[in-house]
Amino acid sequence: MSNAQGSHRAGRGGGGRRARTAEPYELHEPYEAHESYVPYMPYVPHEPVPHEPVPHEPDLPHEPDVPFSEQATLPVTLSATLPDTLLPHQSTPGVGGRAEARRAARRRKAVQGPEGLRRLVPQALVVAFLAGGTSAFIVQDKAVRLTVDGVPRTMHTFADDVDELLEDQGLEVGRHDIVAPAPDTELAHGDEVVVRYGRPVSLTLDGQRRRVWTTARTVDGALRQLGVRAEGAYLSASRSSRISRHGLALDVRTERTVTFMADGRERTIRTNAATVAEALGQAGITLRGQDTTSVPPGSFPRDGQTVTVMRITGTKEVREEPIRFAVRRTEDASLFTGTEVVARAGVHGSRRVTYALRTVNGVRQKLRKIAEEVVRKPVTQIVRVGTKARPTSVQGADGLNWSGLARCESGDRPGAVDPSGTYGGLYQFDTRTWQALGGSGRPQDASASEQTYRAKKLYVQRGASPWPHCGRLLHG
């Protein structure tokens, strides 16, 4: 490149600050057109070319001392005039790692000059040696401002993009961190890079626990970033508390509207209480004795919730209640089948029961048993049950027309009962006669065979007289 082009590139690498104006350079003569390509001639060693003596340092123009931070904005004035040929970038010592490897790869792609460059190498090396290193240093060096978690610092760097800058500074970022501009953004002189590290927060918001991330450094900043309404809220840590990189546990109870219905009145309050009982106290409502609320007093009060206070009065009531006796049946082989005899009569017992009687807001509730005491134990009734086979014949009564008598007396119905209710069964026994013959209970409740057996026994004792109208059928 020409000296004018080199000076312009050096000024642009300085980040846009106005460069001091250098004296104008003389314009170059236009290049002549290249001749058409001809094959190379065989190689002939050329004679040594005498070199011009290198100017001594005192002959170079003197530059005043300039601070390092301003060197990138100064134009470079060289005493030697270079042809309009591109020179490779000079390497800058002291920068290593992945960033330097990337810069070195770009320098290996330098533009190759034309054939005439071979003739200019001796002169170019002299100037490059003196000014090339300084020019490359000025072009690649950048002054940037790096702010990490609110702490700013200004530095000079040879990094080409934000990612290289962070790597050179040993800064590692994760998916919860913020880097602005993006890591792949190219750097220019005067740029500002901001890094904000994420911080974990174990947030309990109105009783609901969750884990969130924030780049804020204080509790107040985290609340704003998370969109939590903190006006009138309870905070377990002050708003000015700092959040370390390790995180923070934060309990937030926002202000809510809760309505209480108590003693016929409605009271609505704004509260950040942790429990319904605490909110009751803030509303000036007192629970006495057995009083309670429609929701558990220890539950979390929700926004817009309505809670009813239940005024409870309680009394006790004691009652005497009977205890029914049990019946135990035992078999007795001396009694005919179907015969039962009460060996010991049962006696009912008694117990004393205590009930709780409650009224809720003046309404009487269902009795609730709370205690029980046995005053007198019941006595079990013992019944003997016959198992002996019942005889089917009675001497002196067999062979008679018992079926004809039954049809005449009851229509041959074992459960028949006369209109007066005095007589029953096939043969219309009265209860006293039936039991005198060894029957139990009522005759109409016994089986047909037992009724016939008892009727035969009655015939042996009294003949056909118990059946004045139908007895004649026995012999018919």
XYZ file of C-alpha atoms in Angstrom:
476
model
C 0.000 0.000 0.000
C 1.120 3.628 -0.307
C 2.118 5.758 2.622
C -1.135 7.673 2.300
C -3.148 4.436 2.448
C -1.159 3.147 5.395
C -1.709 6.374 7.299
C -5.441 6.203 6.603
C -5.686 2.589 7.871
C -3.749 3.416 11.016
C -6.109 6.301 11.747
C -9.217 4.124 11.235
C -7.899 1.479 13.641
C -7.841 4.120 16.382
C -11.559 3.758 17.093
C -12.880 6.825 15.263
C -11.082 9.594 17.176
C -9.923 12.541 15.043
C -6.262 12.077 13.962
C -3.832 14.912 13.737
C -3.541 16.071 10.112
C -0.282 15.144 8.375
C 1.241 17.000 5.506
C -0.146 15.856 2.170
C 1.853 13.332 0.244
C 2.860 13.769 -3.324
C 0.718 11.897 -5.763
C 2.278 8.902 -7.469
C 2.676 8.651 -11.167
C 0.148 6.343 -12.740
C 1.312 2.802 -13.299
C 2.143 1.667 -16.744
C 0.189 -1.162 -18.213
C 1.723 -4.586 -17.818
C 3.095 -6.252 -20.870
C 1.500 -9.373 -22.117
C 2.672 -12.610 -20.588
C 5.774 -14.169 -22.141
C 7.531 -17.344 -21.060
C 10.364 -16.995 -18.610
C 13.851 -17.094 -19.985
C 16.294 -19.635 -18.644
C 17.730 -18.685 -15.322
C 20.880 -16.575 -15.518
C 22.585 -15.573 -12.326
C 22.441 -11.778 -12.046
C 25.084 -9.609 -10.843
C 25.051 -8.383 -7.307
C 22.989 -5.262 -6.877
C 24.666 -2.641 -4.782
C 22.615 -1.690 -1.795
C 22.061 1.843 -0.776
C 23.248 2.624 2.698
C 20.580 2.496 5.417
C 19.899 5.943 6.799
C 21.086 6.360 10.296
C 18.600 6.981 13.075
C 19.627 10.650 13.519
C 18.531 11.310 9.899
C 14.910 10.115 10.615
C 12.385 12.785 11.490
C 11.901 13.138 15.235
C 8.424 12.378 16.696
C 7.473 13.911 20.029
C 6.699 11.581 22.949
C 2.975 10.703 22.908
C 1.072 8.749 25.638
C 0.338 5.107 24.846
C -3.411 5.572 24.815
C -3.125 8.185 22.030
C -0.660 6.390 19.801
C -3.430 4.637 17.886
C -4.732 8.009 16.632
C -1.447 9.451 15.341
C -0.554 9.240 11.637
C 2.699 7.547 10.842
C 5.223 9.618 8.828
C 7.990 7.709 7.171
C 11.078 9.298 5.562
C 11.216 6.585 2.917
C 8.638 6.388 0.195
C 7.314 2.845 -0.348
C 5.766 1.657 -3.569
C 2.054 1.039 -3.576
C 2.558 -2.559 -2.524
C 0.871 -4.335 0.438
C 3.160 -5.411 3.246
C 2.303 -8.295 5.611
C 1.136 -7.402 9.149
C 3.799 -7.468 11.781
C 3.371 -9.866 14.703
C 2.927 -8.389 18.113
C 4.704 -10.123 20.949
C 3.089 -10.742 24.316
C -0.384 -11.983 23.218
C -1.007 -15.731 23.302
C -3.713 -18.335 23.582
C -6.589 -19.017 21.237
C -7.037 -15.333 20.374
C -3.420 -15.037 19.149
C -3.785 -18.264 17.137
C -6.749 -16.819 15.288
C -4.870 -13.613 14.519
C -1.866 -15.550 13.287
C -4.059 -17.559 10.917
C -5.315 -14.357 9.335
C -1.776 -13.039 8.869
C -0.841 -16.165 6.929
C -3.326 -15.086 4.259
C -1.333 -11.969 3.365
C -1.493 -10.804 -0.206
C 1.409 -11.935 -2.420
C 2.974 -8.995 -4.353
C 3.822 -8.903 -8.060
C 7.135 -9.785 -9.582
C 8.425 -6.252 -9.037
C 8.207 -6.800 -5.232
C 11.404 -8.853 -5.319
C 13.330 -5.821 -6.429
C 11.851 -3.702 -3.615
C 12.406 -6.122 -0.716
C 15.729 -4.690 0.417
C 14.310 -1.176 0.676
C 11.011 -2.351 2.198
C 12.749 -4.339 4.919
C 14.547 -1.219 6.114
C 11.360 0.780 6.483
C 9.351 -2.197 7.823
C 11.960 -2.823 10.449
C 11.714 0.745 11.676
C 8.032 1.500 11.232
C 6.198 -1.759 10.469
C 6.075 -3.029 14.050
C 4.776 0.279 15.339
C 2.164 0.524 12.556
C 0.826 -3.011 13.203
C 0.767 -2.364 16.919
C -1.216 0.846 16.436
C -3.679 -0.748 14.000
C -4.483 -3.843 16.126
C -4.462 -2.300 19.593
C -7.878 -1.158 20.901
C -8.899 0.702 24.026
C -12.149 -0.856 25.362
C -14.197 -0.511 28.524
C -15.076 -3.810 30.278
C -17.726 -3.767 33.038
C -18.156 -6.963 35.089
C -21.054 -6.969 37.569
C -21.069 -3.189 37.687
C -17.291 -2.779 38.142
C -15.828 -0.946 35.086
C -12.221 -0.848 33.884
C -10.586 0.441 30.726
C -7.964 -1.701 28.997
C -6.013 -2.127 25.775
C -6.518 -5.360 23.896
C -5.605 -7.057 20.617
C -8.798 -9.200 20.680
C -10.818 -9.199 17.468
C -14.196 -9.898 19.091
C -15.929 -10.008 22.469
C -15.344 -13.747 22.888
C -11.563 -13.295 22.522
C -11.620 -10.425 25.000
C -13.414 -12.535 27.617
C -10.998 -15.414 27.070
C -7.963 -13.139 27.376
C -9.371 -11.825 30.667
C -10.114 -15.335 31.986
C -13.876 -14.700 32.239
C -16.220 -17.686 31.874
C -19.920 -17.146 31.222
C -22.838 -19.582 31.385
C -26.394 -19.766 30.086
C -27.748 -17.699 33.001
C -25.216 -14.882 32.441
C -25.622 -11.816 30.193
C -22.929 -10.550 27.802
C -23.537 -7.377 25.787
C -22.777 -7.097 22.960
C -22.980 -10.749 21.846
C -19.733 -12.801 22.149
C -19.275 -13.004 18.358
C -19.432 -9.196 17.926
C -16.239 -7.637 16.481
C -14.435 -5.184 18.708
C -13.515 -1.648 17.731
C -11.615 1.067 19.529
C -13.780 2.684 22.216
C -16.292 -0.172 22.510
C -17.882 -1.071 25.869
C -18.495 -4.691 26.924
C -20.806 -5.524 29.844
C -20.879 -8.872 31.698
C -23.549 -9.652 34.281
C -23.383 -12.966 36.123
C -26.554 -14.882 36.949
C -27.416 -15.562 40.585
C -29.759 -18.311 41.841
C -32.620 -17.220 44.109
C -34.749 -19.669 46.119
C -37.944 -17.605 46.011
C -40.999 -18.368 48.165
C -43.731 -16.121 46.788
C -47.036 -16.189 48.678
C -46.366 -19.713 49.918
C -45.250 -21.090 46.510
C -41.559 -22.041 46.360
C -39.512 -22.015 43.137
C -35.920 -21.509 41.987
C -35.232 -18.544 39.681
C -32.166 -16.789 38.231
C -31.393 -13.083 38.191
C -28.493 -10.889 37.122
C -29.429 -8.227 39.679
C -26.959 -7.670 42.492
C -29.492 -6.582 45.141
C -32.852 -7.830 46.403
C -34.576 -4.706 45.107
C -33.124 -5.197 41.627
C -34.083 -8.872 41.620
C -37.694 -8.066 42.552
C -37.959 -5.570 39.704
C -36.313 -7.973 37.262
C -38.648 -10.826 38.267
C -41.729 -8.604 38.117
C -42.687 -9.142 41.771
C -44.976 -6.446 43.184
C -43.188 -5.460 46.378
C -45.259 -2.460 47.512
C -46.562 -3.278 50.986
C -45.053 -6.781 50.813
C -43.189 -8.646 53.522
C -39.548 -9.407 52.626
C -37.333 -11.778 54.566
C -34.310 -9.675 53.510
C -34.036 -5.913 53.101
C -34.194 -4.488 49.604
C -30.643 -3.217 49.833
C -29.253 -6.674 50.674
C -26.666 -7.825 48.133
C -27.014 -11.134 46.309
C -23.760 -13.060 46.036
C -22.791 -15.340 43.162
C -23.886 -18.258 45.382
C -27.454 -16.956 45.511
C -30.005 -16.117 48.201
C -33.124 -17.549 49.868
C -35.924 -14.972 49.761
C -39.440 -15.153 51.234
C -41.924 -12.645 49.799
C -45.540 -12.196 50.896
C -47.336 -9.688 48.724
C -50.146 -7.513 49.990
C -53.560 -9.155 49.496
C -57.221 -8.280 50.008
C -59.032 -10.505 52.541
C -62.657 -10.164 53.736
C -63.842 -11.415 57.138
C -67.496 -12.075 58.064
C -67.822 -11.896 61.844
C -70.634 -11.021 64.262
C -72.935 -9.945 61.436
C -70.392 -7.497 60.016
C -68.104 -7.545 56.968
C -64.508 -6.342 57.268
C -62.091 -6.069 54.325
C -58.390 -5.433 54.911
C -55.122 -5.322 52.967
C -52.574 -7.656 54.553
C -49.295 -9.464 53.974
C -49.943 -11.891 56.851
C -48.620 -15.438 56.683
C -51.724 -17.077 58.256
C -55.460 -16.455 58.520
C -55.104 -16.154 62.300
C -52.529 -13.367 61.865
C -54.811 -11.539 59.438
C -57.685 -11.877 61.943
C -55.619 -10.062 64.521
C -54.852 -7.282 62.039
C -58.605 -6.933 61.398
C -59.250 -6.563 65.139
C -61.211 -9.816 65.439
C -60.658 -12.067 68.466
C -61.426 -15.773 68.701
C -62.698 -16.910 72.104
C -63.253 -20.350 73.549
C -64.275 -22.764 70.818
C -64.516 -20.076 68.115
C -62.917 -20.938 64.773
C -62.968 -19.940 61.097
C -64.402 -21.460 57.919
C -60.825 -22.243 56.782
C -58.003 -23.529 58.995
C -56.569 -20.615 61.019
C -53.046 -21.694 60.082
C -53.689 -21.638 56.312
C -52.308 -18.982 53.935
C -54.782 -16.165 53.181
C -55.295 -15.792 49.423
C -56.036 -12.588 47.571
C -59.799 -11.991 47.354
C -60.596 -14.715 49.903
C -63.666 -14.461 52.186
C -63.346 -16.034 55.651
C -66.299 -16.591 57.993
C -65.754 -16.441 61.755
C -67.838 -19.070 63.571
C -68.871 -18.196 67.119
C -69.347 -21.493 68.951
C -71.014 -22.097 72.301
C -71.139 -25.587 73.768
C -73.011 -27.366 76.573
C -73.204 -30.977 77.795
C -76.257 -33.168 78.132
C -76.408 -36.508 80.046
C -78.986 -39.187 79.221
C -79.860 -42.633 80.680
C -80.227 -45.232 77.933
C -81.201 -48.954 78.236
C -78.930 -51.809 77.283
C -80.927 -54.662 75.753
C -80.220 -58.107 77.156
C -78.856 -60.894 75.000
C -80.582 -64.305 74.459
C -78.645 -67.538 74.724
C -80.313 -70.721 73.436
C -79.298 -74.171 74.620
C -80.453 -77.517 73.253
C -82.478 -79.808 75.520
C -83.011 -83.455 74.475
C -85.835 -83.879 77.001
C -88.045 -81.474 75.117
C -89.764 -82.248 71.876
C -88.535 -80.570 68.737
C -90.092 -77.138 68.359
C -90.521 -76.716 72.094
C -88.727 -73.807 73.830
C -88.639 -73.145 77.540
C -87.214 -69.932 79.122
C -84.841 -71.145 81.834
C -83.830 -67.603 82.937
C -85.526 -64.402 82.013
C -83.390 -61.607 80.651
C -83.065 -58.204 82.331
C -82.209 -54.983 80.508
C -79.246 -52.948 81.708
C -78.682 -49.167 81.593
C -75.902 -46.722 80.688
C -75.242 -43.026 81.172
C -74.281 -41.213 77.909
C -72.870 -37.670 77.756
C -73.544 -35.620 74.611
C -71.987 -32.322 73.472
C -74.510 -29.755 72.340
C -73.078 -26.984 70.100
C -74.523 -23.848 68.615
C -72.672 -22.210 65.697
C -73.566 -18.578 65.128
C -76.802 -19.252 67.029
C -77.774 -22.422 65.107
C -78.060 -25.660 67.108
C -75.983 -28.516 65.724
C -76.456 -32.293 65.882
C -75.672 -33.956 69.212
C -72.253 -35.525 69.449
C -71.509 -38.371 71.885
C -68.415 -37.585 73.930
C -68.616 -40.065 76.866
C -70.405 -43.256 77.930
C -70.665 -45.106 81.285
C -72.450 -48.432 82.081
C -74.662 -48.045 85.149
C -76.208 -51.573 85.229
C -75.164 -54.538 83.168
C -77.904 -56.525 81.384
C -78.765 -60.100 82.354
C -78.699 -62.638 79.531
C -81.886 -64.641 78.920
C -81.417 -68.434 78.689
C -83.824 -70.495 76.529
C -83.918 -74.301 76.326
C -84.738 -75.653 72.869
C -86.123 -79.195 72.503
C -84.442 -81.683 70.186
C -86.484 -84.850 71.007
C -88.400 -86.331 68.089
C -92.100 -85.701 68.413
C -94.418 -88.800 68.307
C -96.785 -88.988 65.394
C -99.448 -91.313 66.947
C -101.552 -91.365 70.099
C -103.099 -94.570 71.286
C -106.863 -94.426 71.062
C -106.899 -91.591 68.519
C -105.196 -93.073 65.477
C -107.321 -94.058 62.526
C -109.824 -91.236 62.936
C -110.716 -88.810 60.151
C -108.508 -85.904 61.297
C -108.300 -84.403 57.822
C -112.110 -84.188 57.646
C -112.173 -82.438 61.040
C -109.516 -79.972 59.866
C -111.472 -79.107 56.718
C -114.582 -78.486 58.733
C -112.948 -76.355 61.472
C -110.431 -74.216 59.476
C -110.725 -75.078 55.835
C -107.563 -77.188 56.275
C -105.468 -74.036 56.963
C -102.787 -74.378 59.759
C -102.616 -70.600 60.304
C -106.352 -69.929 60.391
C -107.740 -67.690 63.166
C -111.414 -67.129 63.992
C -112.894 -63.607 63.758
C -112.699 -63.104 67.529
C -108.998 -64.005 67.619
C -109.593 -66.580 70.380
C -109.156 -69.776 68.412
C -106.504 -70.694 65.867
C -104.923 -73.459 63.839
C -106.294 -76.494 61.998
C -108.445 -77.537 64.904
C -109.217 -74.111 66.367
C -107.441 -74.432 69.736
C -107.645 -71.664 72.274
C -104.229 -70.662 73.608
C -104.791 -71.934 77.142
C -105.812 -75.412 75.982
C -102.932 -75.513 73.517
C -100.319 -74.763 76.167
C -101.943 -77.230 78.595
C -101.366 -79.934 76.030
C -97.635 -79.094 75.982
C -97.653 -76.635 73.078
C -95.711 -73.362 73.158
C -96.740 -69.988 71.809
C -99.907 -69.950 69.768
C -101.396 -72.961 67.988
C -101.627 -71.254 64.604
C -97.839 -70.736 64.690
C -97.068 -74.468 65.089
C -96.638 -76.974 62.288
C -99.599 -78.990 60.962
C -98.192 -82.250 62.330
C -97.810 -80.813 65.831
C -101.329 -79.431 65.724
C -102.676 -82.877 64.753
C -100.645 -84.499 67.554
C -102.068 -82.080 70.168
C -105.597 -82.598 68.802
C -105.235 -86.395 69.282
C -104.119 -85.888 72.888
C -107.148 -83.635 73.477
C -109.466 -86.297 71.968
C -108.062 -88.971 74.349
C -108.802 -86.672 77.299
C -112.210 -85.241 76.289
C -113.450 -87.085 73.247
C -115.093 -85.105 70.405
C -116.705 -82.575 72.743
C -114.147 -79.761 72.012
C -115.594 -79.718 68.445
C -119.378 -79.740 68.958
C -120.244 -79.044 65.310
C -117.536 -80.913 63.406
C -116.566 -83.675 65.891
C -118.982 -86.143 64.300
C -116.749 -86.197 61.199
C -114.016 -88.053 63.115
C -116.041 -91.256 62.755
C -117.569 -90.488 59.405
